[in-house]
Short mmCIF file of C-alpha atoms in Angstrom, two decimals:
data_model
loop_
_atom_site.label_atom_id
_atom_site.label_comp_id
_atom_site.label_asym_id
_atom_site.label_seq_id
_atom_site.Cartn_x
_atom_site.Cartn_y
_atom_site.Cartn_z
CA MET A 19 -0.04 0.01 -0.04
CA GLU A 20 1.36 3.44 -1.05
CA GLY A 21 2.39 5.60 1.96
CA ALA A 22 2.35 2.64 4.40
CA ALA A 23 4.78 2.91 7.25
CA GLN A 24 7.94 0.86 7.16
CA PRO A 25 7.28 -2.47 9.05
CA ARG A 26 9.25 -3.01 12.22
CA ALA A 27 9.94 -6.67 11.22
CA TYR A 28 8.66 -9.55 9.10
CA ILE A 29 7.16 -12.86 10.22
CA VAL A 30 8.00 -15.94 8.12
CA ASN A 31 6.45 -19.45 8.39
CA MET A 32 9.41 -21.75 9.10
CA ASN A 33 7.42 -25.04 9.07
CA GLU A 34 8.17 -27.45 6.34
CA THR A 35 4.52 -27.18 5.22
CA GLY A 36 2.73 -23.97 4.31
CA PRO A 37 3.76 -20.97 2.23
CA LYS A 38 7.06 -19.19 2.97
CA VAL A 39 5.39 -15.78 3.01
CA ARG A 40 6.73 -12.61 4.72
CA VAL A 41 4.06 -10.91 6.89
CA PRO A 42 4.95 -7.34 7.90
CA ILE A 43 4.60 -6.30 11.47
CA ARG A 44 3.14 -2.77 11.81
CA GLY A 45 1.38 -0.87 14.51
CA ALA A 46 1.62 -0.85 18.32
CA ARG A 47 0.11 -4.31 18.67
CA PHE A 48 0.34 -7.36 16.31
CA THR A 49 -1.97 -10.13 17.43
CA ILE A 50 -1.50 -13.85 16.58
CA GLY A 51 -3.99 -16.69 17.05
CA LYS A 52 -6.57 -18.85 15.30
CA HIS A 53 -9.41 -16.34 15.31
CA VAL A 54 -9.89 -14.55 11.98
CA GLU A 55 -9.79 -11.06 13.60
CA ASN A 56 -6.05 -11.52 14.52
CA ASP A 57 -3.39 -9.74 12.49
CA LEU A 58 -1.98 -13.24 11.80
CA CYS A 59 -4.55 -16.00 11.77
CA LEU A 60 -3.15 -19.52 12.30
CA GLU A 61 -5.64 -22.27 11.32
CA GLY A 62 -5.46 -25.98 11.58
CA ASP A 63 -3.63 -26.44 14.89
CA ARG A 64 -5.77 -27.11 17.94
CA ALA A 65 -2.89 -26.20 20.22
CA VAL A 66 -3.19 -22.56 19.10
CA SER A 67 -5.58 -20.44 21.15
CA ARG A 68 -8.06 -17.86 19.69
CA ARG A 69 -5.86 -15.02 20.90
CA HIS A 70 -2.55 -16.72 21.54
CA CYS A 71 0.08 -14.00 21.75
CA ILE A 72 0.83 -10.34 20.92
CA ILE A 73 3.91 -8.59 19.54
CA HIS A 74 4.21 -5.10 21.07
CA ASP A 75 6.14 -2.21 19.48
CA GLU A 76 7.59 -0.40 22.46
CA GLY A 77 9.53 2.11 20.39
CA ASP A 78 13.10 1.01 20.98
CA ARG A 79 12.25 -2.72 20.95
CA LEU A 80 9.74 -5.38 20.17
CA CYS A 81 8.23 -7.52 23.01
CA LEU A 82 6.30 -10.76 22.84
CA GLU A 83 3.41 -11.30 25.24
CA ASP A 84 1.63 -14.64 25.89
CA CYS A 85 -2.17 -14.10 26.28
CA LEU A 86 -2.64 -16.87 28.83
CA SER A 87 -2.71 -19.39 26.06
CA ARG A 88 -3.51 -23.02 26.97
CA ASN A 89 -0.32 -24.51 25.53
CA GLY A 90 2.05 -21.62 25.92
CA THR A 91 4.19 -19.34 23.72
CA TYR A 92 7.83 -20.10 23.11
CA LEU A 93 10.51 -17.54 22.27
CA ASP A 94 13.73 -19.04 20.87
CA GLY A 95 12.73 -22.39 22.38
CA ARG A 96 11.90 -21.10 25.91
CA ARG A 97 8.32 -20.68 27.22
CA ILE A 98 7.52 -17.13 28.27
CA THR A 99 5.20 -15.70 30.85
CA GLY A 100 3.92 -12.14 30.50
CA ARG A 101 6.11 -9.95 28.20
CA ALA A 102 9.55 -10.86 26.97
CA PRO A 103 11.89 -8.66 24.86
CA MET A 104 12.67 -9.98 21.37
CA ARG A 105 16.20 -9.92 19.87
CA LEU A 106 15.90 -10.19 16.06
CA PRO A 107 16.20 -12.56 14.38
CA CYS A 108 14.30 -14.81 16.77
CA TRP A 109 11.80 -17.71 16.64
CA ILE A 110 8.25 -17.97 18.06
CA GLY A 111 6.63 -21.38 18.75
CA LEU A 112 2.83 -21.86 19.00
CA GLY A 113 1.64 -25.42 19.09
CA SER A 114 3.32 -27.13 16.14
CA ILE A 115 3.75 -23.88 14.20
CA ARG A 116 7.14 -22.16 14.16
CA LEU A 117 7.51 -18.54 13.05
CA ALA A 118 10.73 -16.61 12.38
CA VAL A 119 10.81 -12.85 13.16
CA LEU A 120 13.34 -11.12 10.83
CA PRO A 121 14.60 -7.53 10.86
CA SER A 122 12.84 -5.28 8.42
CA ASP A 123 16.02 -3.42 7.39
CA SER A 124 17.32 -6.42 5.48
CA ALA A 125 16.93 -6.55 1.75
CA GLU A 126 14.69 -9.16 0.06
CA ASP A 127 17.63 -11.29 -0.96
CA GLU A 128 19.19 -11.07 2.42
CA GLY A 129 15.92 -12.01 4.00
CA ALA A 130 15.65 -15.08 1.75
CA ASP A 131 19.22 -16.10 2.84
CA SER A 132 18.20 -15.70 6.50
CA ILE A 133 15.27 -17.96 6.00
CA GLU A 134 17.45 -20.61 4.47
CA THR A 135 20.08 -20.26 7.22
CA ILE A 136 17.80 -20.42 10.26
CA SER A 137 15.25 -22.83 8.93
CA TYR A 138 16.00 -25.35 11.74
CA THR A 139 13.47 -24.25 14.38
CA LYS A 140 11.89 -25.98 17.41
CA GLY A 141 9.26 -28.38 16.15
CA ASN A 142 10.57 -29.11 12.70
CA VAL A 143 10.94 -32.91 12.87
CA ILE A 144 11.77 -35.98 10.83
CA VAL A 145 9.23 -38.71 11.46
CA PRO A 146 9.46 -42.08 9.60
CA SER A 147 6.31 -43.01 7.75
CA GLY A 148 4.35 -46.06 8.91
CA GLU A 149 5.67 -46.00 12.47
CA GLY A 150 2.31 -45.16 13.95
CA PHE A 151 2.23 -44.78 17.69
CA ASP A 152 4.23 -47.94 18.46
CA GLU A 153 6.70 -47.83 21.28
CA ARG A 154 10.25 -48.49 20.31
CA GLU A 155 13.68 -48.44 22.05
CA ASP A 156 16.20 -46.01 20.68
CA ALA A 157 19.46 -44.25 21.40
CA LEU A 158 18.39 -40.80 22.45
CA LEU A 159 20.68 -37.82 21.92
CA LEU A 160 20.27 -34.25 23.12
CA VAL A 161 22.85 -31.62 22.11
CA ASP A 162 22.87 -27.89 22.82
CA VAL A 163 25.24 -24.98 22.53
CA VAL A 164 26.63 -23.89 25.96
CA ASN A 165 26.08 -20.18 26.68
CA SER A 166 24.17 -19.73 23.43
CA LEU A 167 22.89 -16.33 24.63
CA LYS A 168 26.45 -14.92 24.78
CA ILE A 169 27.03 -16.11 21.21
CA LEU A 170 23.75 -14.52 20.16
CA ARG A 171 24.81 -11.18 21.70
CA ARG A 172 28.18 -11.41 20.03
CA SER A 173 26.74 -12.27 16.55
CA GLU A 174 23.21 -13.30 15.65
CA MET A 175 24.42 -14.79 12.35
CA GLU A 176 27.18 -16.71 14.13
CA LEU A 177 24.67 -18.58 16.24
CA ALA A 178 22.34 -19.07 13.27
CA ARG A 179 25.14 -20.70 11.30
CA LEU A 180 26.09 -22.83 14.25
CA ILE A 181 22.53 -24.14 14.74
CA ALA A 182 22.04 -24.69 11.05
CA GLY A 183 25.30 -26.61 10.91
CA LEU A 184 24.35 -28.81 13.79
CA GLY A 185 21.08 -29.62 12.10
CA GLN A 186 22.70 -30.46 8.81
CA LEU A 187 25.32 -32.84 10.40
CA LEU A 188 22.58 -34.59 12.42
CA ARG A 189 20.41 -35.02 9.34
CA GLN A 190 23.31 -36.62 7.49
CA ALA A 191 24.07 -38.89 10.46
CA LEU A 192 20.38 -40.01 10.67
CA ALA A 193 20.21 -40.95 7.01
CA GLY A 194 19.29 -44.67 6.74
CA HIS A 195 18.09 -45.02 10.37
CA ARG A 196 14.66 -46.68 10.45
CA GLY A 197 13.56 -44.75 13.53
CA ALA A 198 15.25 -41.46 12.56
CA TYR A 199 13.87 -38.45 14.38
CA LEU A 200 15.15 -34.87 14.67
CA GLU A 201 13.67 -31.90 16.49
CA CYS A 202 15.22 -28.49 17.20
CA THR A 203 15.09 -27.36 20.80
CA GLY A 204 15.97 -23.75 20.22
CA ASP A 205 19.77 -23.79 20.83
CA GLY A 206 20.28 -27.47 20.03
CA PHE A 207 18.64 -30.64 18.80
CA PHE A 208 16.94 -33.80 20.09
CA ALA A 209 17.51 -36.86 17.94
CA CYS A 210 16.78 -40.63 17.97
CA PHE A 211 19.17 -43.20 16.45
CA ASP A 212 18.71 -46.94 15.88
CA THR A 213 21.95 -47.84 17.65
CA ALA A 214 23.93 -46.51 20.58
CA GLU A 215 27.15 -46.77 18.51
CA ALA A 216 25.75 -44.37 15.87
CA ALA A 217 24.59 -41.92 18.51
CA LEU A 218 27.93 -41.90 20.31
CA ARG A 219 29.96 -41.63 17.09
CA THR A 220 27.81 -38.66 16.05
CA ALA A 221 28.16 -36.99 19.49
CA THR A 222 31.94 -37.19 19.33
CA ARG A 223 32.24 -35.74 15.84
CA LEU A 224 29.80 -32.84 15.96
CA GLY A 225 32.18 -30.40 17.76
CA PRO A 226 35.35 -31.16 15.68
CA THR A 227 33.51 -31.07 12.44
CA LEU A 228 31.76 -27.75 13.15
CA ARG A 229 35.01 -26.19 14.41
CA ARG A 230 36.70 -27.14 11.11
CA ASP A 231 33.80 -25.84 9.02
CA LEU A 232 32.96 -22.68 11.00
CA ALA A 233 36.47 -21.55 12.04
CA PRO A 234 37.16 -19.23 13.79
CA VAL A 235 33.77 -19.40 15.61
CA ARG A 236 34.24 -20.29 19.34
CA PHE A 237 31.71 -22.52 21.01
CA GLN A 238 31.16 -25.43 23.40
CA LEU A 239 28.78 -28.31 22.95
CA SER A 240 27.02 -30.28 25.70
CA THR A 241 25.58 -33.67 24.74
CA ALA A 242 23.43 -36.10 26.73
CA LEU A 243 22.93 -39.73 25.63
CA HIS A 244 20.34 -42.14 26.98
CA TRP A 245 18.83 -45.49 25.86
CA GLY A 246 15.14 -46.35 26.30
CA PRO A 247 11.65 -46.55 24.88
CA SER A 248 9.59 -43.68 23.43
CA LYS A 249 6.40 -43.15 21.51
CA ARG A 250 5.14 -40.72 18.83
CA SER A 251 2.60 -38.26 20.06
CA ALA A 252 -0.43 -37.10 18.01
CA HIS A 253 1.66 -34.15 16.81
CA GLY A 254 4.47 -36.45 15.70
CA ASN A 255 6.86 -35.64 18.62
CA ARG A 256 8.73 -38.40 20.48
CA VAL A 257 7.56 -38.60 24.09
CA GLY A 258 7.86 -40.89 27.10
CA LYS A 259 9.65 -41.23 30.43
CA SER A 260 12.91 -41.92 28.66
CA VAL A 261 12.70 -38.54 26.89
CA TYR A 262 12.14 -36.83 30.26
CA SER A 263 15.24 -38.64 31.59
CA LEU A 264 17.29 -37.41 28.72
CA PHE A 265 16.39 -33.79 29.17
CA SER A 266 16.92 -34.16 32.92
CA LEU A 267 20.42 -35.53 32.23
CA GLN A 268 21.26 -32.50 30.19
CA ASP A 269 20.02 -30.29 33.04
CA LEU A 270 22.71 -31.82 35.34
CA ARG A 271 25.27 -29.41 33.71
CA ARG A 272 23.04 -26.38 34.41
CA ARG A 273 22.37 -27.34 38.04
CA GLY A 274 26.08 -27.04 38.91
CA ARG A 275 26.04 -29.81 41.50
CA THR A 276 29.32 -29.84 43.45
CA LYS A 277 30.07 -33.58 43.05
CA LEU A 278 29.42 -33.34 39.31
CA LYS A 279 31.12 -29.95 38.79
CA ARG A 280 34.61 -31.08 39.71
CA LEU A 281 34.56 -33.93 37.24
CA LEU A 282 33.52 -31.84 34.22
CA PRO A 283 35.93 -31.17 31.37
CA PRO A 284 37.98 -27.97 31.23
CA SER A 285 36.27 -24.77 30.15
CA GLY A 286 35.70 -24.75 26.41
CA ALA A 287 35.87 -28.51 26.01
CA ASP A 288 32.87 -30.32 24.76
CA LEU A 289 30.90 -32.42 27.34
CA ILE A 290 29.31 -35.82 26.60
CA LEU A 291 27.22 -37.38 29.43
CA LEU A 292 25.68 -40.84 29.13
CA THR A 293 23.44 -42.90 31.35
CA GLU A 294 24.02 -46.44 32.50
CA PRO A 295 21.32 -47.93 30.14
CA PHE A 296 23.12 -46.21 27.20
CA TYR A 297 26.52 -47.48 28.43
CA HIS A 298 25.23 -51.05 28.60
CA ALA A 299 23.53 -50.71 25.12
CA LEU A 300 27.08 -49.98 23.77
CA GLY A 301 28.30 -53.32 24.93
CA ARG A 302 32.04 -53.93 25.21
CA ARG A 303 33.68 -51.26 23.05
CA ALA A 304 37.46 -51.17 22.75
CA GLY A 305 38.89 -47.71 23.39
CA LEU A 306 35.79 -46.33 25.14
CA GLU A 307 36.84 -44.43 28.33
CA ALA A 308 34.04 -43.25 30.51
CA LYS A 309 34.35 -41.70 33.97
CA GLU A 310 31.60 -42.52 36.45
CA LEU A 311 30.23 -39.30 37.98
CA GLY A 312 27.79 -40.94 40.47
CA ALA A 313 24.16 -41.85 40.57
CA PHE A 314 21.55 -39.25 40.03
CA ARG A 315 17.71 -38.98 40.14
CA LEU A 316 16.47 -38.15 36.65
CA GLU A 317 12.90 -37.26 35.76
CA GLY A 318 11.06 -40.18 34.31
CA ALA A 319 13.34 -42.78 35.91
CA THR A 320 11.96 -44.97 38.73
CA GLU A 321 15.40 -45.17 40.46
CA GLU A 322 18.65 -43.32 40.46
CA LEU A 323 20.80 -43.90 37.36
CA LYS A 324 24.53 -43.97 37.14
CA VAL A 325 25.84 -41.16 34.91
CA PHE A 326 29.20 -41.29 33.04
CA ARG A 327 31.30 -38.67 31.28
CA CYS A 328 32.67 -39.99 27.98
CA SER A 329 36.27 -38.88 27.56
CA SER A 330 37.81 -40.99 24.77
CA PRO A 331 35.32 -42.85 22.49
CA ALA A 332 37.17 -44.75 19.77
CA LEU A 333 34.52 -46.63 17.90
CA THR A 334 35.98 -48.66 15.11
CA THR A 335 32.92 -50.22 13.48
CA SER A 336 31.15 -48.74 10.55
CA ASP A 337 27.66 -47.39 10.96
CA PRO A 338 25.35 -44.74 9.26
CA ALA A 339 27.02 -41.93 11.20
CA GLU A 340 30.34 -42.64 9.57
CA GLY A 341 30.08 -39.67 7.24
CA VAL A 342 29.67 -37.03 9.96
#
């Protein structure tokens, strides 16, 4: 429209389905929900509320507000309450829908490049066809970027390249796995492998490969590995007690427990934690060095599980992750 004000930002649908349109954000309030009177109407997802969230233009910044939605609003993979400041580019999650919010001062071509670069967003998943809701045992992997907020403040594009690189490497490693599953968690990924060997091999190669490809970007990865059953939910996500245990294992690093803290690797070194079930699923592997950190109560587990720090995995057999 001629004479229209320059938009503060653009919203882009980042799901694998649906049009990749750019919706301009204008005005003091930009509402999002499934009701047709919203500025952005999202249909077809029961998890989205009638008035789900609002983007507020506060002059010097944009803020995202959750409107007491039933299933919550997520900003860069973290659920918000009330208002939260937005640092562009960023990601909004509503139900199974993922939206990227891009700066308006980027040119059309630059915007397209940004969409391609940051297309790995929380909720984009690989789900094998024909699996139904059957329960199956898998090697569960959860990797995230340590202190990702510091990297974001240093360089938004640096973090975007790092997350995109992680996603690409994991997709390559999952090729050929019958139960392959990949979901972005905001600053990392949750993946399911057919074998513990493939998951461990992938975990040990992510950091070195990314440092080679993204030099001189500085980062540290934290990876949790667990073995157990999980199911597909109605939305295609992998769920179950073992999944809760995996995320709880990753949280051990954030809790900073004294008896765990003194056994962690030096600052800047990648961390790989694995549970006793995962350790047993590996079987006897020559060259695998794992330091026992103690027994911990993990969510979803009926009893305390021993946790190990993997220090020198030297897997020699060939598997689908060989190309990572």
